[in-house]
XYZ file of C-alpha atoms in Angstrom:
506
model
C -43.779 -80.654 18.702
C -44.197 -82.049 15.246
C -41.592 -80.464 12.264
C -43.849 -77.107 11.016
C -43.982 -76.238 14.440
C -40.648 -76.917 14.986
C -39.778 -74.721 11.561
C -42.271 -72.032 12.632
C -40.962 -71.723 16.132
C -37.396 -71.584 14.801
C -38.761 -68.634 12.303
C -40.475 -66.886 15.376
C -36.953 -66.396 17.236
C -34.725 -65.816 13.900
C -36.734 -63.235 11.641
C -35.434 -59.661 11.854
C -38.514 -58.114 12.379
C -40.407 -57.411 15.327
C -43.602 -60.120 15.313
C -46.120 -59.443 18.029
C -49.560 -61.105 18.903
C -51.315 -59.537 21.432
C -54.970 -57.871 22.719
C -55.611 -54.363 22.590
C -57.855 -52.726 24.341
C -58.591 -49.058 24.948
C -57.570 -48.787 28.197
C -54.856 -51.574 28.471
C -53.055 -54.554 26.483
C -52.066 -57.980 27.072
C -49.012 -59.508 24.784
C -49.450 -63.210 24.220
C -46.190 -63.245 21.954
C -43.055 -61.662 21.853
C -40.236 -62.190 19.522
C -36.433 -61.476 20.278
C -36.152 -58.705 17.495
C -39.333 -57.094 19.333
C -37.461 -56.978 22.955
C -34.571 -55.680 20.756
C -36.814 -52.870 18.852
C -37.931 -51.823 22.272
C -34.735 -52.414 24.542
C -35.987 -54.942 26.602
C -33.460 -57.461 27.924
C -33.309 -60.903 26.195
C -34.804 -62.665 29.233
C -37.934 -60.127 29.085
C -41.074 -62.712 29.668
C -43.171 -62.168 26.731
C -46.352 -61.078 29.072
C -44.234 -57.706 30.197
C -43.259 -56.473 26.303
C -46.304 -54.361 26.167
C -45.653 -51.705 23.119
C -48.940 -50.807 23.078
C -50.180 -49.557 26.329
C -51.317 -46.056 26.531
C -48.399 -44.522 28.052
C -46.060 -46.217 24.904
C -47.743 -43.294 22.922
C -45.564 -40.281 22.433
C -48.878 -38.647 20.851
C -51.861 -40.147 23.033
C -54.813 -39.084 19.993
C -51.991 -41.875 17.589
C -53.738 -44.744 20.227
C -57.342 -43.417 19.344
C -56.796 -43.543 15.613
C -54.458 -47.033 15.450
C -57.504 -48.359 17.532
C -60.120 -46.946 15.565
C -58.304 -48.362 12.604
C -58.212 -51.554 13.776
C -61.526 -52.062 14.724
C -63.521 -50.639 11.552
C -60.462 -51.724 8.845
C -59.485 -54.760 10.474
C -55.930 -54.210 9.626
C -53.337 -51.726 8.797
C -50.436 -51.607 6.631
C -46.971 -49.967 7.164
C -48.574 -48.144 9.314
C -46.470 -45.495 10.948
C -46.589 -44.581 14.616
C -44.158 -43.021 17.019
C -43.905 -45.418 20.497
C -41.458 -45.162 23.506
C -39.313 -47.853 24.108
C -38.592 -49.036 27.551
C -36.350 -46.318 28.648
C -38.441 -43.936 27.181
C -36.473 -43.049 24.092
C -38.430 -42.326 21.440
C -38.758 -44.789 18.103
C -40.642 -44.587 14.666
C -42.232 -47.833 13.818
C -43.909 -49.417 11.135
C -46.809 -51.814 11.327
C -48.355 -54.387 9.033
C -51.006 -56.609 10.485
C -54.508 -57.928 11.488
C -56.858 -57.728 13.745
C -60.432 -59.584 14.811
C -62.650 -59.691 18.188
C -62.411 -62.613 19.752
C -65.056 -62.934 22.512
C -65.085 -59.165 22.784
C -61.543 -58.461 22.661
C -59.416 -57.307 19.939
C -56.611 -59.455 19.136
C -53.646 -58.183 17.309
C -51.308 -59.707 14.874
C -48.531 -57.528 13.907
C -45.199 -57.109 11.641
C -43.350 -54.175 13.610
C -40.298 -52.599 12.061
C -38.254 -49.813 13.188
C -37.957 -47.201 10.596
C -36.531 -44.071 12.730
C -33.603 -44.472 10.716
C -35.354 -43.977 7.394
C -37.780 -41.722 9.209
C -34.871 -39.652 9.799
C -33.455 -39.310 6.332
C -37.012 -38.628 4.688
C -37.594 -35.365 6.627
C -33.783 -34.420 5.885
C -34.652 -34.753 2.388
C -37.944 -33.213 2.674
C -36.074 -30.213 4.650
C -33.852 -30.020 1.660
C -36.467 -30.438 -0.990
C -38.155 -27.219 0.646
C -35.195 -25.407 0.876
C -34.798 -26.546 -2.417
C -37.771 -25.016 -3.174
C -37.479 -21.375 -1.491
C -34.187 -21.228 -2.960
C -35.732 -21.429 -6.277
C -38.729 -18.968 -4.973
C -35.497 -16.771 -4.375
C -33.815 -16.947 -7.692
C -36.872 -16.146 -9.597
C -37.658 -12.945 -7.412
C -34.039 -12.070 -8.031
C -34.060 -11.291 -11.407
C -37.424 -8.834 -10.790
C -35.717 -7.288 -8.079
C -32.788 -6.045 -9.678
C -34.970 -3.917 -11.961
C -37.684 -2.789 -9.353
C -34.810 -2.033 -6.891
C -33.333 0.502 -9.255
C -37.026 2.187 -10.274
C -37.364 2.282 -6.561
C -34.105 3.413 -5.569
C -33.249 6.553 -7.924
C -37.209 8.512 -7.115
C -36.082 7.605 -3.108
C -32.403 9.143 -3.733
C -33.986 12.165 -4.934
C -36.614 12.644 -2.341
C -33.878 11.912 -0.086
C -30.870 14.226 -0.995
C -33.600 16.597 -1.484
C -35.449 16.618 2.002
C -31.594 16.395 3.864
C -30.842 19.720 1.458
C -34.008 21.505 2.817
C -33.848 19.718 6.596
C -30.672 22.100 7.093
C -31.604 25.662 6.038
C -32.311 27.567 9.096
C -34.848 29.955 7.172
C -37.225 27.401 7.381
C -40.901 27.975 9.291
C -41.287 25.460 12.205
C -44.159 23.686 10.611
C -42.029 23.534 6.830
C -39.106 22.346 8.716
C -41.551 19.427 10.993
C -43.217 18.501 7.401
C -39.579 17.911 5.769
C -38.538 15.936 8.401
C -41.082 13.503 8.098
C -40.461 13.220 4.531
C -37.076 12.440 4.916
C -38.215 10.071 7.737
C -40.347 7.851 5.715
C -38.123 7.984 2.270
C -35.712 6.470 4.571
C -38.689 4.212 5.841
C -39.128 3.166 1.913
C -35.122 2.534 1.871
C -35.601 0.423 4.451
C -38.130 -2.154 3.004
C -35.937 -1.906 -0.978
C -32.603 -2.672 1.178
C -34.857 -5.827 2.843
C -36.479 -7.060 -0.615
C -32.035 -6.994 -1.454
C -31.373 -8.900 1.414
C -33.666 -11.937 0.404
C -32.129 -11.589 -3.066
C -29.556 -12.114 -0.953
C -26.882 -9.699 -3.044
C -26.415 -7.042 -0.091
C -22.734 -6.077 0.927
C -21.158 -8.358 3.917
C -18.461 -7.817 6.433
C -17.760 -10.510 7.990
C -15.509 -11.953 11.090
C -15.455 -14.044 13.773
C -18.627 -13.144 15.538
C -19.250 -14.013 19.130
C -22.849 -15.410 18.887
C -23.970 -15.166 22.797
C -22.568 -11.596 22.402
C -24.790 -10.731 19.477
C -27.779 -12.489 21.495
C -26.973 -10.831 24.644
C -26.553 -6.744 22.372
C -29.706 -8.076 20.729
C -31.898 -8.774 23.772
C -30.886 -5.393 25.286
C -31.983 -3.732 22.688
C -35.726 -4.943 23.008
C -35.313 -5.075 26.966
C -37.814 -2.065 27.523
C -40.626 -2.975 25.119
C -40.421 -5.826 26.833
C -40.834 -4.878 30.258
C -43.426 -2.615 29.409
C -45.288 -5.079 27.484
C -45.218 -8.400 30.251
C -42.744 -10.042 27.926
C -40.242 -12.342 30.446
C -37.138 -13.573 28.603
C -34.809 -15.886 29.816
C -31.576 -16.569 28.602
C -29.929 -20.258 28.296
C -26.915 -19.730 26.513
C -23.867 -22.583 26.488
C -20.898 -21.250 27.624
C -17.381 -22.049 25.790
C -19.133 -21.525 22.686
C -17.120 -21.414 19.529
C -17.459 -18.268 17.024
C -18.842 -18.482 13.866
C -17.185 -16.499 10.802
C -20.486 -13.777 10.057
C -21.615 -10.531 9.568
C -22.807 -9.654 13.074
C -24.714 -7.058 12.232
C -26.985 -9.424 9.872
C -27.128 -12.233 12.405
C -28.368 -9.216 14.858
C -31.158 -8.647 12.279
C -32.348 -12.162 11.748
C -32.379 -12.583 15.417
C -34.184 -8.649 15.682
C -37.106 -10.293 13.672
C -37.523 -13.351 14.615
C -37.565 -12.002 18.613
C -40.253 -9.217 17.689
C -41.883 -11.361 15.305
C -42.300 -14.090 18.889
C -43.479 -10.809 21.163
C -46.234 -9.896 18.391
C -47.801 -13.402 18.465
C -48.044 -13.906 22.610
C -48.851 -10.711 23.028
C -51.762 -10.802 20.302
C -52.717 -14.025 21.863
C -52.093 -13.828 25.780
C -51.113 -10.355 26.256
C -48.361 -11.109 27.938
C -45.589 -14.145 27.178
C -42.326 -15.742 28.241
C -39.359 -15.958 25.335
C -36.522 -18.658 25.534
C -33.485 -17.755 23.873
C -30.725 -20.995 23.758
C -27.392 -21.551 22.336
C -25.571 -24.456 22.240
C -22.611 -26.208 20.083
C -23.501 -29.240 17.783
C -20.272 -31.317 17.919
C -21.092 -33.477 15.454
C -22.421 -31.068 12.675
C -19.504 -28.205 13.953
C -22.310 -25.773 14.108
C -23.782 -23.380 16.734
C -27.285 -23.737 17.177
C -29.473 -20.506 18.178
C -33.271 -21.234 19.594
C -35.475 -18.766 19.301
C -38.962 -19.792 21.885
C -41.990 -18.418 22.429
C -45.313 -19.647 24.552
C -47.643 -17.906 22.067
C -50.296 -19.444 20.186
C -48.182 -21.242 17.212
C -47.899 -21.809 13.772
C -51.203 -23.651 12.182
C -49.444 -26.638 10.493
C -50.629 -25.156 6.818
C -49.071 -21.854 7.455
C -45.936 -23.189 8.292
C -44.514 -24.009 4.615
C -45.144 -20.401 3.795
C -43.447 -18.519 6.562
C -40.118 -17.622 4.927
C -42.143 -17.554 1.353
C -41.425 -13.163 0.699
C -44.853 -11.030 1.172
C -46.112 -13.378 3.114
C -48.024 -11.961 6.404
C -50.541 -13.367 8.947
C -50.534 -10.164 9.893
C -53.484 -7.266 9.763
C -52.762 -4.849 6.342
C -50.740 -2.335 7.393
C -49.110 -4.043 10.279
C -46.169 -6.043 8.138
C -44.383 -6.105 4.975
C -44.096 -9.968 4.812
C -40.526 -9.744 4.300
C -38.779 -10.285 8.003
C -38.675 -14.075 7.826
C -37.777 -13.852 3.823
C -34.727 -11.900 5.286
C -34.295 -13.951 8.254
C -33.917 -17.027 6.080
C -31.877 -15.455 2.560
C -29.243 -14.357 5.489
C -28.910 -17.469 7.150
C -28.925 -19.238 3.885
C -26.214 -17.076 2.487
C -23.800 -17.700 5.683
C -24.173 -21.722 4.909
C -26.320 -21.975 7.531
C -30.070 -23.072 8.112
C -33.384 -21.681 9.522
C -36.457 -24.128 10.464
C -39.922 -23.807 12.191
C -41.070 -26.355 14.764
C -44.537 -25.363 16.251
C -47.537 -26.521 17.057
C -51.101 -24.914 16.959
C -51.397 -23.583 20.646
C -48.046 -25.167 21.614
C -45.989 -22.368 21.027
C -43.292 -22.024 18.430
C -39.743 -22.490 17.921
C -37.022 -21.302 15.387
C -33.967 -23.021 14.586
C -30.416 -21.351 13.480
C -27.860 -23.361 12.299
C -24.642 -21.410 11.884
C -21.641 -23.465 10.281
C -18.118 -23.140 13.131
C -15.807 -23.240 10.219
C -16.217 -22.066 6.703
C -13.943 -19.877 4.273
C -13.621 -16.121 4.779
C -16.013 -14.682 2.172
C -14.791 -11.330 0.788
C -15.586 -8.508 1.738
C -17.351 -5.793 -0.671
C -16.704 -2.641 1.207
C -17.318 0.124 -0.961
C -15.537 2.417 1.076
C -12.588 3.113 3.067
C -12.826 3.650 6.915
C -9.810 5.971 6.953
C -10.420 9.240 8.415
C -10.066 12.256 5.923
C -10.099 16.105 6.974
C -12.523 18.497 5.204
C -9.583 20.474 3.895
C -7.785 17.622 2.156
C -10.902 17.605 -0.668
C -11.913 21.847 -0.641
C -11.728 22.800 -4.348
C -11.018 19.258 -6.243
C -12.741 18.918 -9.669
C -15.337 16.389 -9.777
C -17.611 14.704 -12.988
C -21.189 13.902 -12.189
C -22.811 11.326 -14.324
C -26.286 10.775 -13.730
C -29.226 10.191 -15.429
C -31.594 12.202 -13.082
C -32.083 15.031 -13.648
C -33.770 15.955 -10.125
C -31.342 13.548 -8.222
C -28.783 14.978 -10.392
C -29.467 18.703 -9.184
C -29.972 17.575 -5.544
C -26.124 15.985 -5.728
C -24.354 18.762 -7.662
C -25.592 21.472 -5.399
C -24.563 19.541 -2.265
C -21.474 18.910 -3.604
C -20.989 22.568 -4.222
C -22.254 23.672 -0.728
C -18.895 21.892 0.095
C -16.607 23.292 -1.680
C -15.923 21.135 -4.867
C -15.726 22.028 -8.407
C -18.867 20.182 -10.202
C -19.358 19.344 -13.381
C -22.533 17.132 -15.021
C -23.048 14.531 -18.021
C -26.517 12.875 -18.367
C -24.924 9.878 -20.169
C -21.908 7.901 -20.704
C -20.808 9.406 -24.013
C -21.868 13.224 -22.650
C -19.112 11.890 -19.958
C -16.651 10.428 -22.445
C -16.383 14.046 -24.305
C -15.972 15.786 -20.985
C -13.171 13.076 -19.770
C -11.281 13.618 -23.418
C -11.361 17.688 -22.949
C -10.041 18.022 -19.065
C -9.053 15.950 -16.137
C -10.885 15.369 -12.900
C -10.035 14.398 -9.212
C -12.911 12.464 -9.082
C -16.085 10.647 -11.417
C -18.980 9.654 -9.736
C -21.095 8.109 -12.040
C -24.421 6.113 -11.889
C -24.024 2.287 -12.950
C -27.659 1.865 -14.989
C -27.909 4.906 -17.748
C -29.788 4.840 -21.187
C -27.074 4.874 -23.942
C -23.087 4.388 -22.967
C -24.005 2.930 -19.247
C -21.669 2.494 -16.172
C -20.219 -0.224 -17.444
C -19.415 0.851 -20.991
C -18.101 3.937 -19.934
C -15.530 2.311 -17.564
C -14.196 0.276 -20.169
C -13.665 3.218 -22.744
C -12.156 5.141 -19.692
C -9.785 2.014 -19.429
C -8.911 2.086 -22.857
C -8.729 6.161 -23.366
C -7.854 7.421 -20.171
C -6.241 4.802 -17.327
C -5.295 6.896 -14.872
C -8.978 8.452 -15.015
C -10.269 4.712 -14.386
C -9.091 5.126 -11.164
C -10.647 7.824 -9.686
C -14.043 6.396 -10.355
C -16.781 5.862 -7.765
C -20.060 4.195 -8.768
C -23.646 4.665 -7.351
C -25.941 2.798 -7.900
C -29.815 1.858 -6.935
C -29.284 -1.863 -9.169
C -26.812 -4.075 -6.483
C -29.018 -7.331 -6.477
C -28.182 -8.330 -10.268
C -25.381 -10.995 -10.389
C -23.491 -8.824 -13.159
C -23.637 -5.674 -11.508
C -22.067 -7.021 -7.912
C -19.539 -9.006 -10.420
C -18.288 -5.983 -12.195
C -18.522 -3.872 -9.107
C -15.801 -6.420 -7.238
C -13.833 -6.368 -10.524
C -13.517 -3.203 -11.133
C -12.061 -2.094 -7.555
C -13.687 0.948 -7.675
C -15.609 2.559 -4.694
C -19.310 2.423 -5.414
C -22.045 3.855 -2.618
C -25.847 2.466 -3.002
C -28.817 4.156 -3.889
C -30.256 5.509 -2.039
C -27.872 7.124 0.291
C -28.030 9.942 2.598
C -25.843 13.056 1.346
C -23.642 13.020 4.530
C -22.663 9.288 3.133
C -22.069 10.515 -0.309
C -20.031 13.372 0.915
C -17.631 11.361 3.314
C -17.262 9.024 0.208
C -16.306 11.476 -2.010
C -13.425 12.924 0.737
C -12.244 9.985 1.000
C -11.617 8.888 -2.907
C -10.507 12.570 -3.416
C -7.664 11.998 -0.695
C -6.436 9.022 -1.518
C-alpha cells in the first residue's frame, strides 16, 4: 500500500462521521464499506464485517414511503445533501440521520457514496424550539384577544345578567300559565347557555378565578370518564383505562383539569364516531421522572388531524366542525388552562392514524392564590332579614331585577346609578352592605372605593363588587387588592343572594 492509501485508509477508520459506500437497490442493498463511526451510529459491534452494516435495507426505514423518495432522489438528482431521514439502528431504536453524498449506475446498479451523521440530538432540540416558538406564538394569539375580551365580556355579561335575574324572578311565581312558565324556562336555559360560552372566551384569556390543591389526577380521570360512561355505551364508544399507579399529585384546580379533559374526551368521541360510527378511546397516565411531571394521554382511533389543521387546533374560533355544531373554543380552553397551571398541551396525529393529546402537568410548583370571592361559611336567613343595603348599578333593567329580589328577601334597598349618586348616599346614612358594579360611566368601581377609603373606612369594608369585566389585568389586580367580595356577571340570583348573607353576617 503506497503512502495516500496509507493516509486515506488511516482517514477512513479516524473521521467522526459515518462514511458508507454501498449499492442500493429497491428491494435490497449491499455495503462494500463500512467505517467504525458508522457501526457506532448504528450500534453494531466493532468487529461487525463491513458486508452485514446494511443501513439501508427496507426494513431500516421507520417510514417505508422515506425509501421510495431517498431512492427516487438518488436516481433522477444523483445526489443529496444533508438529507434527513429517520433509520433504525440495529436494535431497533430509532435515529435521525443526515446524509450528504453521490450516487451513479454502475452496470445497472446504483452505487452509493455517503457522509452519514447522526443529528437526533439536534433533531431533538429543533422541534423543542419549534414547540416553544408555537406556543410562543398562541400565547401571543392569547394576549391580543385579551385585551378585546375584557370589553366584549362586560357588553356581553350585563344584557345576560338582566335576562337572567329576570327569567329566575318570573321562573318562581306560581301564577304563571304552563306554557308562560315552559317559555321562561327556556330563556333562562339558554341565557345561561350564553354564560357559558362568555365564561369559556375568559378562560382562554385565561383571567378566570382558581382554587387550587393537590389534585389526584387518576381520580379526576376516573370522575371524568364516569361522567361520559352512558353516551358512550350508547354510542359504541369502548374506553380503556391505563393509568400508572403510585402517581404523584399535581397542585391544580380539579375542576379545570376535569374540563380540559371533558373536551378533549368528547371532542375524540365526535371524530370516530363521525368517521367509523363507533371507536375505541385510550386514556394513560404516567409520571415523567425526569421532567417531575404527570403526563395525561388522551387516544382516539378516529380519522386524525390533516397535518395543516393541526397548527390551528388550539387557535380560539377555530372549528372543523359543521356551523352550528361548535363554538371553536374547547381546545382554546383546553390549552389557556393547561398553560396557566405551567403545564403543556400538544397534538400528535396522523391523517387516518388516529390522534393523540398530550398533558403535561408540572409535580411541584408554588401554591397560586386563591381568588375566592366568597366565603363558604354557612349563614342562616335570619342573620341578614332587614339589613340596609346600597345598590350601585348602572342598569337600569338589571338594576330593577336585583333590587326587587333583594326586597323579596327581606332587605332594606336602596339604588345609585353612578359612583358619585353613591358617594352622596354613603355621606347622608350608613349601610350594612354596598354592592356595587366595577365598570360605570362617571365615578366607576374603582374611584368610588378609593373616596369610600378616604371618606368613610369602615364603609370600605362592607363592599362587594360585581362585575361582568374579570379578564382585564387591572380589574383582577384591584379586585385581589382590595379584599373585598366581588361575584361575576352574570350570576344567578340564588348566588347573589347567598353572597349578600354572607357579607351581611360577617
Amino acid at each position: 500500500m503506497d503512502a495516500r492509501a496509507a493516509a486515506f485508509a488511516r482517514l477512513f477508520h479516524a473521521v467522526q462521521e459515518g462514511v458508507y459506500i454501498g449499492t442500493i437497490g429497491p428491494d435490497d442493498t449491499s455495503t462494500i464499506a463500512a467505517n467504525p463511526h458508522l457501526k457506532l451510529i448504528f450500534g453494531y459491534a466493532g468487529d461487525t464485517p463491513e458486508a452485514d452494516v446494511r443501513p439501508f435495507d427496507p426494513d431500516r426505514f421507520v417510514d417505508p414511503q422515506g425509501r421510495q423518495v431517498l431512492l427516487e432522489r438518488l436516481s433522477t438528482g444523483g445526489a443529496v445533501t444533508n438529507y434527513l431521514v429517520r433509520l433504525r439502528r440495529a436494535d431497533q431504536t430509532p435515529v435521525w440521520i443526515e446524509l450528504t453524498g453521490r450516487a451513479e449506475t454502475r452496470d445497472g446498479t446504483l452505487v452509493f457514496d455517503a457522509l452519514i451523521r447522526d443529528v437526533s440530538e439536534r433533531k431533538k432540540l429543533d422541534d423543542e424550539r419549534r414547540e416553544i416558538y408555537h406556543q410562543l406564538l398562541q400565547a401571543e394569539k392569547m394576549a391580543a384577544l385579551g385585551q378585546t375580551i375584557s370589553g366584549v365580556a362586560h357588553e356581553l355579561n350585563n344584557p345576560l345578567a338582566t335576562i337572567l335575574s329576570w327569567a329566575e324572578r318570573l321562573v318562581q311565581k306560581a301564577t304563571l300559565e304552563p306554557a308562560a312558565h315552559r317559555g321562561i324556562e327556556i330563556i333562562l336555559g339558554e341565557a345561561e347557555r350564553a354564560a357559558r360560552i362568555v365564561r369559556h372566551l375568559l378562560t382562554f384569556a385565561r383571567k378566570r378565578q382558581t382554587t387550587r390543591a393537590m389534585v389526584d389526577v387518576n381520580q379526576v380521570v376516573r370522575e371524568t370518564l364516569s361522567l361520559r360512561a352512558y353516551e358512550q355505551r350508547v354510542s359504541n364508544i369502548t374506553t380503556i383505562d391505563a393509568l400508572a399507579s403510585g402517581l404523584p399529585q399535581v397542585f391544580a384546580d380539579g375542576y379545570q383539569v376535569q374540563q380540559v379533559l371533558l373536551n378533549l374526551v368528547i371532542n375524540a368521541e365526535q371524530a370516530m364516531l363521525s368517521a367509523n360510527g363507533r371507536g375505541v378511546l385510550v386514556v394513560r397516565t404516567w409520571h415523567d421522572a425526569d421532567r417531575d411531571a404527570v403526563i395525561l394521554e388522551i387516544n382516539d382511533d378516529g380519522p386524525g388531524v390533516p397535518d395543516e389543521v393541526q397548527p390551528k387546533v388550539f387557535d380560539p374560533f377555530f372549528t372543523t366542525k359543521e356551523v352550528g355544531k361548535g363554538t371553536g373554543l374547547g381546545l382554546a380552553v383546553a390549552y389557556a388552562i393547561v398553560q396557566e397551571h405551567g403545564g403543556s398541551i400538544r397534538l400528535e396525529s396522523r391523517t387516518g392514524g388516529g390522534a393523540s393529546f398530550f398533558i403535561e402537568l408540572p409535580v411541584s410548583g408554588a401554591a397560586a392564590p386563591e381568588h375566592a370571592p366568597v366565603s363558604r361559611r354557612q349563614v342562616t336567613e335570619a342573620t341578614a332579614k332587614g339589613a340596609s343595603i346600597l345598590l350601585v348599578e348602572d342598569e337600569a333593567a338589571l338594576a330593577v331585577a336585583v333590587a326587587d329580589a333583594l326586597r323579596d328577601n327581606g332587605y332594606a334597598v336602596e339604588h345609585a346609578a353612578d359612583g358619585e349618586q353613591a358617594i352622596q348616599k354613603v355621606r347622608a346614612r350608613t349601610y350594612d352592605l354596598i354592592i356595587c358594579d366595577l365598570k360605570m360611566p362617571r365615578i366607576d368601581g374603582r374611584a368610588f372605593f378609593a373616596l369610600l377609603l378616604t371618606t368613610a373606612p369602615a364603609m370600605a369594608k362592607r363592599v362587594m363588587f360585581v362585575t361582568g369585566d374579570v379578564a382585564g389585568t387591572e380589574a383582577e389586580s384591584f379586585l385581589e387588592k382590595s379584599g373585598c367580595r366581588w361575584l361575576a356577571k352574570p350570576f344567578r340570583l340564588t348566588d347573589l343572594l347567598r353572597v349578600v348573607r354572607e357579607a351581611i353576617s360577617d
